[in-house]
Short mmCIF file of C-alpha atoms in Angstrom, two decimals:
data_model
loop_
_atom_site.label_atom_id
_atom_site.label_comp_id
_atom_site.label_asym_id
_atom_site.label_seq_id
_atom_site.Cartn_x
_atom_site.Cartn_y
_atom_site.Cartn_z
CA MET A 78 -13.14 -31.89 -8.10
CA ASN A 79 -10.29 -29.50 -8.79
CA SER A 80 -7.66 -28.90 -6.13
CA MET A 81 -9.35 -25.80 -4.68
CA GLU A 82 -12.58 -27.77 -4.26
CA ARG A 83 -10.73 -30.75 -2.80
CA ILE A 84 -8.94 -28.69 -0.14
CA GLY A 85 -12.15 -26.76 0.50
CA ALA A 86 -13.97 -30.02 1.17
CA VAL A 87 -11.39 -31.00 3.78
CA LEU A 88 -11.55 -27.60 5.48
CA SER A 89 -15.35 -27.56 5.55
CA GLY A 90 -15.80 -31.10 6.83
CA GLY A 91 -16.90 -32.48 3.48
CA THR A 92 -15.66 -35.52 1.61
CA PRO A 93 -13.11 -34.98 -1.18
CA ASP A 94 -12.99 -37.30 -4.18
CA ARG A 95 -9.52 -38.46 -3.08
CA ARG A 96 -6.92 -37.71 -0.45
CA PRO A 97 -5.35 -34.30 -1.19
CA PHE A 98 -1.59 -34.13 -1.35
CA THR A 99 1.17 -31.59 -1.82
CA LEU A 100 4.94 -31.61 -2.15
CA THR A 101 7.33 -28.75 -1.45
CA LEU A 102 8.44 -28.20 -5.04
CA SER A 103 9.36 -24.53 -4.84
CA LEU A 104 12.89 -25.21 -6.10
CA TYR A 105 11.99 -28.07 -8.40
CA GLY A 106 10.26 -25.78 -10.88
CA ALA A 107 13.73 -24.53 -11.83
CA ARG A 108 14.82 -28.11 -12.64
CA LEU A 109 11.71 -28.77 -14.72
CA THR A 110 12.17 -25.61 -16.79
CA GLY A 111 15.93 -25.97 -17.15
CA THR A 112 16.49 -22.70 -15.32
CA SER A 113 19.35 -21.79 -13.04
CA ALA A 114 18.05 -21.25 -9.53
CA VAL A 115 19.99 -17.97 -9.51
CA ASP A 116 17.65 -16.61 -12.18
CA TYR A 117 14.61 -18.52 -10.98
CA PHE A 118 14.70 -16.96 -7.51
CA ALA A 119 14.94 -13.47 -9.00
CA ASP A 120 12.25 -13.41 -11.72
CA PRO A 121 8.55 -13.85 -10.85
CA ALA A 122 7.69 -14.91 -14.41
CA LEU A 123 10.31 -17.67 -14.36
CA TYR A 124 9.10 -18.77 -10.95
CA ALA A 125 5.48 -18.99 -12.10
CA ALA A 126 6.53 -20.95 -15.19
CA GLY A 127 8.36 -23.39 -12.93
CA GLN A 128 5.28 -23.94 -10.80
CA ARG A 129 3.22 -24.48 -13.96
CA ALA A 130 5.70 -27.22 -14.87
CA VAL A 131 5.25 -28.72 -11.39
CA VAL A 132 1.50 -28.94 -12.04
CA ASP A 133 2.13 -30.60 -15.40
CA LEU A 134 4.38 -33.19 -13.74
CA CYS A 135 2.36 -34.29 -10.72
CA GLU A 136 -0.70 -32.05 -10.14
CA PRO A 137 -0.23 -31.34 -6.42
CA ASP A 138 -3.25 -29.90 -4.64
CA ILE A 139 -1.28 -26.99 -3.14
CA LEU A 140 1.47 -24.95 -4.80
CA PHE A 141 4.12 -22.96 -2.96
CA GLY A 142 5.63 -19.55 -3.27
CA PRO A 143 9.42 -19.32 -3.06
CA PHE A 144 10.97 -21.23 -0.16
CA ALA A 145 13.72 -18.61 0.04
CA LEU A 146 13.74 -17.24 3.58
CA ALA A 147 17.26 -15.89 3.06
CA LEU A 148 15.79 -13.15 0.88
CA GLU A 149 13.98 -11.80 3.93
CA ALA A 150 17.31 -11.57 5.75
CA GLU A 151 18.99 -10.00 2.73
CA ALA A 152 16.51 -7.14 2.90
CA TYR A 153 18.07 -6.19 6.25
CA GLY A 154 21.65 -6.37 5.00
CA ALA A 155 22.59 -10.04 5.32
CA THR A 156 24.95 -11.39 2.67
CA VAL A 157 23.27 -14.11 0.63
CA GLU A 158 24.93 -16.77 -1.49
CA ARG A 159 23.15 -17.98 -4.62
CA PHE A 160 23.45 -21.38 -6.27
CA PRO A 161 22.41 -22.76 -9.67
CA ASP A 162 20.70 -25.78 -8.11
CA ALA A 163 19.57 -24.67 -4.63
CA PRO A 164 17.72 -21.80 -2.96
CA PRO A 165 19.71 -18.79 -1.72
CA LEU A 166 21.23 -19.11 1.73
CA VAL A 167 22.50 -16.61 4.28
CA LYS A 168 26.31 -16.49 4.06
CA LYS A 169 26.97 -13.66 6.50
CA HIS A 170 24.72 -12.19 9.16
CA ALA A 171 23.67 -8.58 8.76
CA PHE A 172 24.85 -7.40 12.20
CA LYS A 173 27.70 -8.20 14.57
CA THR A 174 25.96 -7.22 17.80
CA PRO A 175 22.32 -6.84 18.85
CA GLU A 176 23.00 -3.19 19.70
CA ASP A 177 23.30 -2.54 15.94
CA ILE A 178 19.52 -2.56 15.71
CA ALA A 179 19.69 1.22 16.15
CA GLY A 180 20.67 1.51 12.50
CA LEU A 181 18.49 -1.30 11.18
CA PRO A 182 16.56 -0.50 8.00
CA ARG A 183 12.81 -1.09 7.68
CA PRO A 184 12.47 -2.67 4.24
CA THR A 185 9.12 -3.38 2.58
CA PRO A 186 8.14 -5.29 -0.57
CA ALA A 187 7.79 -1.92 -2.27
CA SER A 188 11.31 -0.79 -1.34
CA ASP A 189 13.37 -4.00 -1.41
CA PRO A 190 13.95 -6.07 -4.58
CA GLY A 191 14.14 -9.40 -2.74
CA LEU A 192 10.92 -8.89 -0.80
CA GLY A 193 9.33 -7.56 -3.97
CA PHE A 194 10.33 -10.75 -5.80
CA LEU A 195 8.77 -12.92 -3.10
CA VAL A 196 5.44 -11.11 -3.22
CA GLU A 197 5.30 -10.75 -7.00
CA SER A 198 6.18 -14.42 -7.50
CA VAL A 199 3.23 -15.41 -5.35
CA ARG A 200 0.99 -13.04 -7.25
CA ALA A 201 2.17 -14.53 -10.57
CA VAL A 202 1.50 -18.10 -9.41
CA VAL A 203 -1.96 -17.19 -8.10
CA GLN A 204 -2.89 -15.51 -11.37
CA ASP A 205 -1.44 -18.39 -13.40
CA GLN A 206 -3.59 -20.96 -11.58
CA HIS A 207 -6.85 -19.00 -12.04
CA GLY A 208 -8.28 -20.06 -8.69
CA THR A 209 -8.08 -23.81 -9.38
CA ARG A 210 -5.35 -24.58 -6.86
CA PRO A 211 -4.51 -23.09 -3.43
CA VAL A 212 -1.19 -21.30 -3.12
CA ALA A 213 0.81 -21.23 0.12
CA VAL A 214 3.98 -19.30 0.83
CA PRO A 215 6.77 -19.90 3.36
CA ILE A 216 7.52 -17.01 5.71
CA THR A 217 10.22 -16.69 8.36
CA ALA A 218 8.92 -17.22 11.87
CA PRO A 219 9.22 -13.96 13.85
CA CYS A 220 11.16 -15.70 16.61
CA ASP A 221 13.69 -16.92 14.03
CA LEU A 222 14.28 -13.75 11.99
CA PRO A 223 16.90 -12.46 14.50
CA VAL A 224 18.75 -15.78 14.07
CA LEU A 225 19.16 -14.98 10.36
CA LEU A 226 20.28 -11.44 11.13
CA LEU A 227 22.45 -11.97 14.24
CA GLY A 228 23.14 -15.68 14.56
CA MET A 229 21.74 -18.18 17.04
CA ASP A 230 24.21 -17.50 19.88
CA GLN A 231 23.75 -13.72 19.74
CA TRP A 232 19.96 -13.98 19.71
CA LEU A 233 19.77 -16.47 22.57
CA ASN A 234 22.18 -14.39 24.61
CA THR A 235 20.01 -11.33 24.01
CA LEU A 236 16.87 -13.20 25.05
CA LEU A 237 18.52 -14.44 28.23
CA PHE A 238 20.47 -11.43 29.44
CA LYS A 239 19.25 -8.31 27.62
CA PRO A 240 15.45 -8.35 27.88
CA GLU A 241 14.97 -4.71 26.92
CA LEU A 242 17.06 -5.14 23.78
CA ALA A 243 15.32 -8.44 23.06
CA ALA A 244 11.99 -6.62 23.19
CA ILE A 245 13.18 -4.19 20.51
CA TRP A 246 14.33 -7.04 18.26
CA SER A 247 11.09 -8.92 18.88
CA LEU A 248 9.03 -5.92 17.84
CA LEU A 249 11.06 -5.56 14.66
CA ALA A 250 10.50 -9.23 13.80
CA ILE A 251 6.79 -9.04 14.61
CA GLU A 252 6.29 -5.95 12.46
CA HIS A 253 8.25 -7.56 9.60
CA PHE A 254 6.04 -10.64 9.79
CA GLU A 255 2.90 -8.51 9.89
CA SER A 256 3.95 -6.43 6.87
CA LEU A 257 5.04 -9.35 4.71
CA ALA A 258 2.01 -11.47 5.67
CA ALA A 259 -0.33 -8.64 4.68
CA ALA A 260 1.46 -8.28 1.33
CA TYR A 261 1.22 -12.02 0.67
CA PHE A 262 -2.49 -12.21 1.38
CA LYS A 263 -3.09 -9.09 -0.72
CA ALA A 264 -1.28 -10.90 -3.55
CA GLY A 265 -3.78 -13.75 -3.25
CA VAL A 266 -2.19 -16.52 -1.20
CA ASN A 267 -4.50 -18.85 0.67
CA PHE A 268 -2.30 -19.43 3.70
CA LEU A 269 1.20 -18.96 5.08
CA VAL A 270 3.61 -21.71 6.07
CA SER A 271 5.97 -20.69 8.87
CA PRO A 272 8.88 -23.00 9.74
CA VAL A 273 9.38 -22.41 13.46
CA MET A 274 12.76 -23.50 14.74
CA LEU A 275 13.40 -21.70 18.02
CA ALA A 276 10.26 -22.83 19.85
CA ASN A 277 11.34 -26.45 19.72
CA PRO A 278 12.55 -28.07 22.99
CA SER A 279 15.48 -29.64 21.12
CA ILE A 280 16.87 -26.10 20.75
CA ILE A 281 15.54 -24.11 23.68
CA HIS A 282 14.33 -25.11 27.15
CA PRO A 283 10.50 -25.21 27.24
CA GLU A 284 10.31 -22.81 30.19
CA LEU A 285 12.43 -20.25 28.36
CA ALA A 286 10.39 -20.75 25.21
CA ASP A 287 7.17 -20.18 27.15
CA ARG A 288 8.56 -16.95 28.57
CA THR A 289 10.30 -15.48 25.52
CA ILE A 290 9.42 -17.24 22.25
CA LEU A 291 5.72 -18.08 22.45
CA PRO A 292 4.72 -14.47 23.24
CA ILE A 293 6.47 -13.38 20.04
CA LEU A 294 4.64 -16.01 18.01
CA ARG A 295 1.33 -15.21 19.69
CA ASP A 296 1.63 -11.51 18.91
CA ALA A 297 2.84 -11.94 15.31
CA PHE A 298 0.47 -14.75 14.34
CA GLY A 299 -2.41 -12.79 15.84
CA ARG A 300 -1.68 -9.98 13.37
CA SER A 301 -1.91 -12.22 10.32
CA PRO A 302 -4.89 -11.43 8.07
CA GLY A 303 -5.20 -15.11 7.14
CA PRO A 304 -4.47 -18.69 8.23
CA ILE A 305 -1.02 -20.03 9.06
CA VAL A 306 0.35 -23.56 8.92
CA PHE A 307 2.90 -24.22 11.66
CA HIS A 308 5.89 -26.03 10.11
CA HIS A 309 8.18 -28.21 12.25
CA GLY A 310 11.28 -26.32 11.13
CA GLY A 311 13.48 -29.40 10.73
CA ASN A 312 12.85 -30.78 14.23
CA ARG A 313 10.49 -33.37 15.64
CA LEU A 314 7.24 -31.73 16.65
CA SER A 315 4.77 -34.32 17.92
CA ARG A 316 5.97 -34.28 21.54
CA SER A 317 5.72 -30.50 21.88
CA LEU A 318 2.44 -29.91 20.03
CA ASP A 319 0.51 -29.52 23.27
CA ARG A 320 2.45 -26.31 24.03
CA LEU A 321 1.74 -24.81 20.61
CA MET A 322 -1.97 -25.37 20.20
CA GLY A 323 -3.09 -22.05 21.66
CA LEU A 324 -1.42 -19.88 19.02
CA PRO A 325 -3.82 -17.71 16.98
CA ASN A 326 -4.68 -18.21 13.29
CA ILE A 327 -3.12 -21.68 13.11
CA ALA A 328 -4.96 -23.84 10.58
CA GLY A 329 -2.68 -26.86 10.76
CA TYR A 330 0.69 -28.40 11.53
CA VAL A 331 3.36 -29.93 9.29
CA VAL A 332 5.27 -32.61 11.18
CA ASP A 333 8.65 -34.20 10.55
CA GLU A 334 9.05 -37.62 8.93
CA ARG A 335 10.32 -38.90 12.28
CA ASP A 336 7.12 -37.81 14.04
CA ALA A 337 4.42 -40.36 14.74
CA LEU A 338 1.25 -39.22 12.99
CA THR A 339 -0.93 -41.10 15.46
CA VAL A 340 0.68 -39.29 18.40
CA SER A 341 0.38 -35.95 16.62
CA ARG A 342 -3.32 -36.43 15.91
CA ARG A 343 -4.04 -37.63 19.43
CA THR A 344 -2.45 -34.48 20.84
CA LEU A 345 -4.12 -32.08 18.40
CA GLY A 346 -7.57 -33.59 18.59
CA ALA A 347 -9.77 -34.11 15.56
CA ALA A 348 -10.09 -30.62 14.12
CA PRO A 349 -6.77 -29.04 13.02
CA LEU A 350 -5.17 -29.99 9.74
CA LEU A 351 -2.28 -32.41 10.08
CA LEU A 352 0.20 -32.46 7.19
CA GLY A 353 3.15 -34.73 6.51
CA ASN A 354 5.29 -36.59 6.59
CA LEU A 355 7.49 -37.61 3.64
CA SER A 356 10.93 -36.02 4.06
CA GLY A 357 11.47 -33.72 1.09
CA PRO A 358 15.31 -33.70 1.20
CA HIS A 359 15.33 -37.53 1.08
CA PHE A 360 13.55 -37.67 -2.29
CA SER A 361 16.85 -37.50 -4.16
CA ARG A 362 18.23 -40.46 -2.17
CA ARG A 363 15.28 -42.82 -2.46
CA SER A 364 13.95 -44.85 -5.36
CA PRO A 365 10.47 -44.37 -6.84
CA ALA A 366 9.49 -47.76 -5.41
CA GLU A 367 10.60 -46.81 -1.91
CA ILE A 368 8.79 -43.47 -2.08
CA SER A 369 5.66 -45.19 -3.34
CA GLU A 370 5.80 -47.66 -0.45
CA ARG A 371 6.30 -44.88 2.10
CA THR A 372 3.43 -42.89 0.62
CA THR A 373 1.10 -45.86 0.81
CA ARG A 374 2.16 -46.53 4.39
CA VAL A 375 1.32 -42.96 5.43
CA LEU A 376 -2.01 -43.05 3.59
CA ARG A 377 -2.93 -46.32 5.28
CA ASP A 378 -1.97 -44.89 8.68
CA ARG A 379 -4.24 -41.86 8.16
CA GLU A 380 -7.03 -43.60 6.26
CA GLN A 381 -9.63 -42.67 8.90
CA ASP A 382 -8.33 -39.11 9.43
CA PRO A 383 -10.44 -36.67 7.39
CA ASN A 384 -8.27 -33.69 8.32
CA PHE A 385 -4.99 -35.11 7.06
CA ILE A 386 -3.19 -33.86 3.95
CA LEU A 387 -0.33 -35.92 2.59
CA ALA A 388 2.68 -33.61 2.26
CA SER A 389 6.45 -33.55 2.12
CA SER A 390 8.09 -32.20 5.24
CA ASN A 391 11.35 -30.43 6.04
CA ALA A 392 12.96 -28.38 3.23
CA ASP A 393 12.48 -28.29 -0.55
CA ILE A 394 12.70 -31.46 -2.62
CA PRO A 395 16.22 -31.30 -4.11
CA TYR A 396 16.98 -30.09 -7.62
CA ASP A 397 18.61 -33.40 -8.64
CA THR A 398 15.63 -35.57 -7.68
CA ASP A 399 14.49 -38.05 -10.33
CA PRO A 400 11.09 -36.87 -11.64
CA ASP A 401 9.86 -40.47 -11.32
CA CYS A 402 10.24 -40.15 -7.55
CA ILE A 403 7.81 -37.25 -7.54
CA VAL A 404 5.37 -38.91 -9.92
CA ALA A 405 5.46 -41.97 -7.64
CA VAL A 406 3.64 -40.00 -4.94
CA ARG A 407 0.87 -38.99 -7.30
CA LYS A 408 0.47 -42.57 -8.56
CA ALA A 409 0.38 -43.97 -5.02
CA VAL A 410 -2.35 -41.49 -4.06
CA GLU A 411 -4.40 -42.47 -7.10
CA VAL A 412 -4.01 -46.21 -6.50
CA PHE A 413 -4.84 -45.91 -2.82
#
C-alpha cells in the first residue's frame, strides 16, 4: 500500500497494511534542505522541496502545507516577524480597536502575496507527490482570527459587550475561512487542519463558548467544501469533546499529548478519526529512545482502534530536532 491507499483504507473501514502515522514537519523541511525559514515560508518551490526531503527521511502518511497562520493575519495588516529557524509569528496586531473593522481590507489568495504563498505551496506539494500521499493544510479557526488581528482581550471584550460589532467580526472571519478553504481544496488538499483555541474551556467559559464561539465554527465549517480535522490548539481536548461533536464536516480530532486517548475515544464513539498524541515541540528535548518508547506506548494503547492515526500534536516539530528522533517514530511503527 502507498500512503493514499493506507489512509483510504482507514477512512473506508478497511484494513491497512500497517498503522498510518504522520508528524507535523511543515517547518522541518527547511532544516532538511538547509534553507532559512525566512525563504522557505515565502517560496512554494522551496517549500515543496522541503516536504520531499521529509518524505525521504521518514515517509509519513500525510504531509502538511505551511503551518504559518501568521501569514493569514499579515494579509489584514498585522506585522509579522520572520525567523531563520521558526515559522513567522504575529509581532503586532493589525488593529487597535474592534471599531477599526470599518476600514478592514478583504484580501484573497489572488491579491495577497502571503495567502498566495500558502495556496501555491499546497499546490506544489500536491503535484510533487503525484497522488501517492494525502496533503493536509493548517488553517486559522474562524473564532481565532480576530485574536490574531485584535488580541485576545479586545476580542473577548467585543464578544461579551458589543454583540453587534462581534457579529461583523465573526462574519469577516467566517468569509475568510470560506474563501481560503475553497482555494486550498481547489489546489488539491485532502483535508484542512484547524487549531481551535478559543472554544476550549481552559480559555473561555463553556456557556459563553456555546453562545458565541460554537455558532461561528458551525457556520464556517459548514461552508467548507471538504473535510476538516479539529486540532486541540495547544490545550487539552478530551474533556470537552462532547461539546464539539456536532460541528459539520469534521472528519477527526487531534488531541494533546496530555489527553487520555481512551477517554477521547470513549467520548467520540467508534467512527471519527482520532489522531495524536506525541507532542511535536518536545521532539527536540527528547532522545530517540524516549520517543521510540512513547510511540510504542501509544500504538499499544490504540492497538484495537481501527480509526486511530498516530500523529504529533501541538505545534511544528522544532528546526533543531535531531533527525534520529523523527526516524525513531517510523522505526517504532514498523517494528510494532
